[in-house]
Coordinates of C-alpha atoms and ligand atoms in Angstrom, one line a residue:
M1 CA 0.1 -0.2 -0.2
K2 CA 1.0 3.7 -1.1
N3 CA 1.7 5.6 1.8
P4 CA -1.1 8.1 1.7
F5 CA 0.5 11.0 3.3
R6 CA 1.8 13.5 0.4
Y7 CA 4.7 15.9 0.4
G8 CA 7.0 17.8 -1.5
E9 CA 4.2 18.0 -4.5
A10 CA 1.0 19.8 -5.1
V11 CA -1.5 18.0 -3.3
L12 CA -5.0 16.8 -5.5
G13 CA -8.2 14.8 -5.5
E14 CA -8.5 12.9 -2.2
N15 CA -4.6 13.9 -0.8
F16 CA -6.3 18.0 -0.9
A17 CA -7.9 18.9 2.4
D18 CA -10.2 20.4 1.1
R19 CA -10.5 24.3 1.6
K20 CA -13.9 24.6 0.3
E21 CA -14.5 28.3 1.2
E22 CA -10.7 29.4 -0.7
L23 CA -11.5 26.6 -3.7
N24 CA -15.5 28.1 -4.6
E25 CA -14.0 32.2 -4.0
L26 CA -11.6 31.3 -6.8
V27 CA -13.6 29.0 -8.9
R28 CA -16.4 31.8 -9.1
D29 CA -13.8 35.0 -9.3
L30 CA -12.1 33.3 -11.7
S31 CA -14.8 32.7 -13.7
D32 CA -16.4 36.1 -13.7
C33 CA -12.5 37.0 -15.7
E34 CA -11.2 39.0 -12.3
R35 CA -7.6 39.7 -11.1
I36 CA -6.5 38.2 -8.3
F37 CA -3.1 38.0 -6.2
L38 CA -3.1 34.9 -4.3
I39 CA -0.5 35.3 -1.5
S40 CA 0.9 33.0 1.5
P41 CA 3.7 32.1 3.0
R42 CA 6.0 29.2 1.6
R43 CA 4.4 25.8 2.2
Y44 CA 0.7 27.0 2.8
G45 CA -1.0 24.9 0.3
K46 CA -1.0 27.3 -2.9
T47 CA -0.3 25.8 -5.7
S48 CA -2.3 22.6 -4.7
L49 CA -4.9 24.9 -4.0
I50 CA -4.4 26.6 -7.6
M51 CA -4.2 23.1 -9.4
N52 CA -7.8 22.3 -7.7
V53 CA -9.4 25.3 -8.6
L54 CA -7.8 24.4 -12.3
E55 CA -9.5 21.0 -12.6
V56 CA -13.0 22.7 -11.3
L57 CA -12.4 25.3 -13.9
K58 CA -11.7 22.5 -16.6
L59 CA -15.0 21.1 -15.9
K60 CA -16.8 24.3 -16.5
G61 CA -15.4 24.5 -20.3
I62 CA -12.7 27.6 -19.3
C63 CA -9.1 26.8 -21.1
T64 CA -6.8 26.9 -18.2
V65 CA -3.0 27.6 -18.2
Y66 CA -0.5 27.3 -15.6
I67 CA 2.5 29.1 -16.0
D68 CA 5.4 28.4 -13.2
L69 CA 8.0 30.7 -13.2
Y70 CA 10.9 28.9 -11.3
K71 CA 10.7 26.7 -14.5
A72 CA 11.5 30.0 -16.7
T73 CA 15.1 31.1 -16.8
S74 CA 15.0 34.2 -18.7
L75 CA 12.4 36.1 -20.1
H76 CA 13.0 34.5 -23.3
K77 CA 12.5 31.1 -22.0
L78 CA 9.1 32.3 -20.1
L79 CA 7.6 33.0 -23.1
E80 CA 8.5 30.3 -24.9
I81 CA 6.6 27.9 -22.5
Y82 CA 4.0 30.9 -22.0
V83 CA 2.8 30.0 -26.1
R84 CA 2.9 26.7 -25.6
E85 CA 1.1 26.4 -22.3
I86 CA -1.9 28.8 -24.1
T87 CA -2.1 26.8 -27.2
R88 CA -2.0 23.1 -25.0
A89 CA -4.8 25.2 -23.4
V90 CA -7.3 25.0 -26.0
E91 CA -8.2 21.7 -27.7
T92 CA -8.2 22.5 -31.4
K93 CA -6.8 21.3 -34.4
F94 CA -3.5 21.1 -35.0
E95 CA -3.9 22.8 -38.5
R96 CA -6.0 25.4 -37.1
M97 CA -3.9 26.5 -34.4
L98 CA -1.0 26.8 -36.5
D99 CA -2.2 29.2 -38.7
F100 CA -3.5 31.1 -36.0
F101 CA -0.2 30.8 -34.7
K102 CA 1.3 32.5 -38.0
K103 CA -1.4 35.0 -38.4
T104 CA -0.9 36.6 -34.9
L105 CA 2.7 36.5 -34.5
P106 CA 4.0 36.5 -38.3
G107 CA 8.2 36.0 -38.1
L108 CA 8.4 33.7 -35.2
R109 CA 9.4 30.2 -36.1
P110 CA 6.5 28.0 -34.4
K111 CA 8.4 25.2 -32.4
V112 CA 5.7 21.8 -32.1
T113 CA 5.8 19.7 -29.2
V114 CA 3.5 16.4 -29.0
D115 CA 3.6 15.3 -25.5
P116 CA 3.6 11.8 -24.7
D117 CA -0.2 11.6 -24.6
G118 CA -0.8 12.9 -27.7
T119 CA -1.7 16.4 -26.8
T120 CA 0.0 19.0 -29.6
S121 CA 1.0 22.6 -28.7
I122 CA 3.0 25.0 -30.4
G123 CA 5.2 27.5 -29.2
I124 CA 8.0 29.7 -29.9
E125 CA 11.5 28.2 -31.4
Y126 CA 14.2 29.0 -29.0
A127 CA 16.1 29.9 -32.5
N128 CA 14.0 33.0 -32.9
S129 CA 16.3 36.0 -31.6
K130 CA 15.6 37.6 -28.1
E131 CA 15.2 40.6 -30.2
D132 CA 12.0 39.0 -32.9
T133 CA 10.7 37.3 -29.8
F134 CA 10.4 40.8 -27.7
R135 CA 9.3 42.9 -30.5
F136 CA 5.9 40.6 -30.1
L137 CA 6.1 41.0 -26.6
D138 CA 2.4 43.0 -26.7
K139 CA 1.3 40.4 -29.3
I140 CA 1.7 37.4 -27.3
F141 CA 0.7 38.7 -23.9
D142 CA -2.7 39.2 -26.5
L143 CA -3.1 35.8 -27.1
P144 CA -5.3 34.4 -24.7
Q145 CA -8.1 37.2 -24.8
K146 CA -8.0 36.4 -29.1
L147 CA -8.1 33.0 -28.3
A148 CA -11.2 33.2 -26.1
V149 CA -13.2 35.3 -28.3
E150 CA -12.5 33.0 -31.6
K151 CA -13.1 29.9 -29.2
K152 CA -15.9 31.6 -27.3
R153 CA -14.5 30.1 -24.5
N154 CA -13.2 32.0 -21.6
F155 CA -9.3 31.6 -20.3
V156 CA -7.9 31.8 -16.6
V157 CA -4.1 32.1 -16.7
V158 CA -2.2 31.2 -13.5
F159 CA 1.4 32.7 -12.8
D160 CA 2.5 31.0 -9.9
E161 CA 5.4 32.7 -8.1
F162 CA 4.9 35.7 -9.8
Q163 CA 7.1 37.4 -7.8
E164 CA 9.9 36.2 -10.1
I165 CA 9.0 38.3 -13.0
R166 CA 11.1 41.3 -11.6
E167 CA 14.0 39.0 -12.2
F168 CA 13.5 39.7 -15.7
N169 CA 14.6 43.1 -17.8
G170 CA 13.2 45.0 -14.5
E171 CA 9.9 46.6 -15.1
A172 CA 9.7 46.3 -19.1
I173 CA 8.1 43.1 -18.7
E174 CA 5.8 44.3 -16.3
K175 CA 4.5 47.3 -18.1
A176 CA 3.8 45.4 -21.5
M177 CA 2.2 42.6 -19.8
R178 CA -0.1 45.4 -17.9
A179 CA -0.9 46.7 -21.4
S180 CA -2.5 43.9 -22.9
I181 CA -4.2 42.7 -20.0
Q182 CA -5.8 45.2 -18.4
H183 CA -8.3 45.5 -21.3
Q184 CA -9.2 41.9 -21.6
D185 CA -12.2 41.0 -20.4
K186 CA -12.4 37.4 -21.2
V187 CA -9.3 36.0 -19.2
A188 CA -8.8 36.1 -15.8
Y189 CA -5.1 36.2 -14.0
L190 CA -4.8 34.1 -11.0
F191 CA -1.0 35.9 -9.5
A192 CA 0.6 33.3 -6.6
G193 CA 3.9 33.7 -4.5
S194 CA 5.3 33.4 -1.8
K195 CA 7.6 36.1 -1.4
R196 CA 5.3 38.2 0.2
H197 CA 7.4 41.4 0.6
L198 CA 8.1 41.0 -3.1
L199 CA 4.3 40.8 -4.2
Y200 CA 2.9 42.9 -1.7
D201 CA 5.4 45.8 -3.1
M202 CA 3.8 44.9 -6.9
V203 CA 0.1 45.9 -6.1
A204 CA 0.5 48.1 -3.7
N205 CA 3.1 50.3 -4.6
R206 CA 2.3 53.4 -6.8
S207 CA 5.1 53.4 -9.1
R208 CA 4.8 50.2 -9.8
A209 CA 3.2 48.5 -13.3
F210 CA 0.4 46.0 -11.3
Y211 CA -0.6 48.6 -9.2
M212 CA -4.1 47.8 -8.3
M213 CA -4.0 45.3 -11.2
G214 CA -6.3 43.1 -8.9
R215 CA -7.6 42.5 -5.4
V216 CA -5.1 40.1 -2.9
M217 CA -6.5 37.3 -1.3
T218 CA -4.3 35.7 1.5
L219 CA -4.3 31.8 1.8
E220 CA -4.1 31.0 5.6
K221 CA -3.1 27.7 7.0
I222 CA -6.0 25.4 6.7
Q223 CA -8.5 25.7 9.7
R224 CA -7.8 22.8 12.3
T225 CA -10.9 21.3 12.6
E226 CA -10.9 20.5 8.9
F227 CA -7.2 19.4 8.7
I228 CA -7.8 16.8 11.9
E229 CA -10.7 15.4 9.9
F230 CA -8.7 14.9 6.8
L231 CA -5.6 13.6 8.6
F232 CA -8.0 11.1 10.2
D233 CA -10.2 10.1 7.8
T234 CA -6.9 9.3 5.8
F235 CA -5.0 7.3 8.4
Q236 CA -8.4 5.7 9.0
N237 CA -9.4 4.5 5.2
T238 CA -5.8 2.9 5.6
G239 CA -6.7 0.8 8.6
F240 CA -4.9 2.8 10.9
S241 CA -6.4 3.4 14.5
I242 CA -5.2 6.8 15.9
E243 CA -7.2 9.2 18.3
Q244 CA -8.0 12.3 17.0
N245 CA -5.8 14.0 20.4
S246 CA -2.5 12.6 18.8
I247 CA -3.4 14.0 15.3
E248 CA -3.7 17.4 17.4
H249 CA -0.8 16.7 19.2
V250 CA 1.1 16.6 15.8
L251 CA -0.8 19.6 14.5
N252 CA 0.3 21.5 17.8
L253 CA 4.0 20.5 17.2
V254 CA 4.4 21.6 13.5
E255 CA 1.8 24.9 14.3
D256 CA -0.3 23.9 11.6
F257 CA 1.7 24.0 8.4
P258 CA 0.4 21.9 6.0
Y259 CA 3.7 20.5 4.7
N260 CA 5.1 19.6 8.0
A261 CA 1.9 18.1 9.1
Q262 CA 1.8 16.0 5.7
F263 CA 5.4 15.0 6.8
F264 CA 4.6 14.3 10.0
C265 CA 1.9 11.8 9.3
H266 CA 3.9 10.3 6.5
K267 CA 6.5 9.1 8.8
L268 CA 3.7 8.1 11.6
W269 CA 2.5 5.7 8.9
D270 CA 5.6 4.3 8.0
N271 CA 6.9 3.6 11.3
F272 CA 3.4 2.0 12.2
Y273 CA 2.8 0.1 9.3
D274 CA 3.0 -3.3 10.8
T275 CA 0.5 -2.7 13.8
K276 CA -1.3 0.0 12.6
E277 CA -1.4 1.5 15.5
I278 CA -0.8 4.8 16.8
N279 CA -0.9 6.3 20.6
L280 CA -0.2 9.7 22.2
Q281 CA 3.0 8.8 23.1
D282 CA 4.4 7.9 19.9
I283 CA 4.6 11.0 18.4
E284 CA 7.7 12.7 20.5
P285 CA 9.6 9.6 19.4
T286 CA 8.7 10.2 15.6
L287 CA 9.4 14.0 15.7
D288 CA 13.0 13.2 17.3
Q289 CA 13.3 10.9 14.5
I290 CA 12.7 13.5 12.1
L291 CA 14.7 16.1 13.4
T292 CA 17.7 13.4 13.9
E293 CA 17.1 12.1 10.2
N294 CA 17.3 16.2 9.2
T295 CA 20.2 17.4 11.1
P296 CA 22.7 17.2 7.6
I297 CA 20.7 19.3 6.0
Y298 CA 20.0 22.0 9.1
L299 CA 24.0 21.6 10.1
S300 CA 25.0 22.7 6.3
I301 CA 22.0 25.6 6.6
W302 CA 23.6 27.0 10.2
D303 CA 27.2 26.5 9.0
G304 CA 25.9 28.8 5.9
L305 CA 24.8 31.4 8.5
S306 CA 26.8 34.4 9.8
L307 CA 27.1 34.5 13.8
L308 CA 24.7 37.3 13.9
Q309 CA 22.2 35.4 11.8
R310 CA 22.6 32.7 14.0
R311 CA 21.6 34.9 17.2
L312 CA 18.6 35.9 15.4
L313 CA 17.3 32.7 15.0
E314 CA 18.2 31.6 18.6
A315 CA 16.4 34.8 19.9
I316 CA 13.3 34.1 17.9
V317 CA 13.3 30.6 18.8
H318 CA 13.2 31.4 22.8
A319 CA 12.3 35.1 22.6
G320 CA 9.3 34.6 20.4
S321 CA 9.1 35.3 16.9
K322 CA 7.5 39.7 18.6
D323 CA 9.8 42.4 19.6
I324 CA 13.0 40.5 19.5
L325 CA 14.8 43.7 18.5
T326 CA 14.0 45.5 21.9
N327 CA 17.0 47.0 23.8
K328 CA 16.8 43.8 26.3
S329 CA 16.7 41.0 23.7
I330 CA 19.4 42.6 21.9
K331 CA 21.8 43.0 24.9
K332 CA 20.6 39.1 26.2
Y333 CA 21.0 37.8 22.5
D334 CA 24.1 39.5 21.8
L335 CA 22.7 40.9 18.7
G336 CA 23.7 43.7 16.5
N337 CA 23.2 46.9 16.2
I338 CA 19.6 48.5 14.6
S339 CA 20.6 48.7 11.0
A340 CA 23.3 45.3 11.5
N341 CA 20.3 43.1 12.8
Q342 CA 17.8 44.3 10.1
T343 CA 20.1 43.3 7.2
A344 CA 20.7 39.8 8.8
L345 CA 17.2 39.4 9.0
K346 CA 16.4 40.2 5.7
S347 CA 18.8 38.2 4.6
L348 CA 16.9 35.2 6.4
M349 CA 14.4 35.9 5.0
E350 CA 15.8 36.0 1.4
K351 CA 16.6 32.8 2.3
Q352 CA 13.5 31.9 2.8
I353 CA 14.5 30.5 6.4
L354 CA 12.3 33.1 8.0
D355 CA 8.9 34.9 6.7
R356 CA 7.7 38.2 8.6
E357 CA 4.0 39.5 8.8
N358 CA 4.0 43.1 10.5
D359 CA 6.6 43.0 12.8
V360 CA 6.7 39.2 13.6
F361 CA 9.1 37.0 12.4
C362 CA 8.1 33.1 11.9
F363 CA 10.5 30.3 10.6
T364 CA 9.7 28.4 7.2
D365 CA 9.9 25.4 8.5
V366 CA 9.2 24.5 12.3
F367 CA 10.9 21.2 12.4
F368 CA 14.3 23.8 11.7
K369 CA 12.8 25.8 14.3
E370 CA 12.8 22.8 16.6
W371 CA 16.2 21.4 15.5
I372 CA 17.8 24.5 16.8
R373 CA 15.8 24.9 20.1
R374 CA 16.9 21.4 21.1
K375 CA 20.1 20.6 19.4
I376 CA 21.9 23.9 19.7
Ligands
ATP401 N1 -4.7 21.1 0.9 C1 -3.9 20.4 1.5 N2 -4.5 19.1 1.7 C2 -3.5 18.6 2.1 N3 -1.9 18.7 2.6 C3 -1.7 20.3 2.1 C4 -2.9 20.9 1.6 N4 -2.2 22.2 1.0 C5 -0.9 21.9 1.6 N5 -0.7 20.8 1.9 C6 0.6 19.9 1.8 O1 1.4 21.3 2.0 C7 2.7 20.5 0.7 C8 3.4 22.0 0.1 O2 1.8 22.4 -0.6 P1 2.4 23.5 -2.0 O3 3.2 23.1 -2.7 O4 0.6 23.4 -2.6 O5 2.0 24.9 -1.3 P2 2.4 26.4 -2.0 O6 1.9 27.1 -0.8 O7 2.5 26.1 -3.2 O8 4.2 25.7 -1.8 P3 5.7 26.9 -2.0 O9 5.7 28.1 -1.6 O10 6.9 25.7 -1.8 O11 5.2 26.9 -3.3 C9 2.2 19.6 0.0 O12 3.1 19.0 -0.4 C10 1.1 18.9 1.0 O13 2.0 17.7 1.7
MG402 MG1 3.6 26.5 -4.9

């Protein structure tokens, strides 16, 4: 039997603890061609939610396009992926699509791809020079609207990890995108990401191209009652006996982080596969095991940090994430001056070790936090 607790990948169908409200809200608003920024800390379940939303939208006959910006290492590559995914979303005769491509993007050489499942898509041939491709920037971003009108089917386009667009030639690409998409009435856009300060800056800063381009939806952790029920059912459905309070204990330890909860339950499921019985006293040893197994990774992260960064992490672990920069804790934990501390915290956020909500700093990986508490 396969371990039903999945982590490190988007979870779909029965592996997805249904976030009913968020799912319904997104399906409704994306069907209405809204533009939405979906923001949350890392590993809260954005991509999983998006994938489940897209499944529902597809059933409603909407053409859906999902682009992960982490997969695009340059703007040229992004455009190549973008065109390919848009043509893939429309189930239409290949020749017609080729005609459409030639008409809409004259002068760009198409590249035809056939997937193992037989789906054909047309991208931009990478051999086209960057200059040629960039000349068509506005036409490329117009593609979904044009196809939507022609096919009489709305589009939903998702850009996951959208903040990464800032890595490509600065504002020019954002401006070109804005110019195209602001007039589109048959296409909904979902911009998702976890680097919250960057994304908020993109939507809330007047001087940026995406200022007020859509509403912001923040994804919270999965509601506890819903999550307990999901985890409990998943154990039960695979023949395990476990009390709800044991699951609650797991969620307390992982502070309700969806990724860590699934990781923990995955371990429990493996450890007790023979007896299929898990008791409250089995939880702590499993946490010890996880921390021990993760030690090489955590040590290498720890080794890569400056002394000040380490002290700041210790301060957050022991003093709590609020008010760590008061005079008292600066003294107690031997922290630096204000600007040195701020630089170090910024770097810890860039490394995605810490996340920040207003003035509260939290660990993106609660196991790492626990590891520091116990081992350092
Ligand atoms: N609704 C859910 N039901 C069950 N598990 C979930 C759910 N959402 C997230 N998870 C767990 O969290 C993990 C991370 O989810 P996902 O990749 O969707 O998050 P993310 O916010 O996109 O993360 P990242 O910031 O790394 O892109 C999943 O592999 C799964 O273990
Ligand atoms: Mg994701």
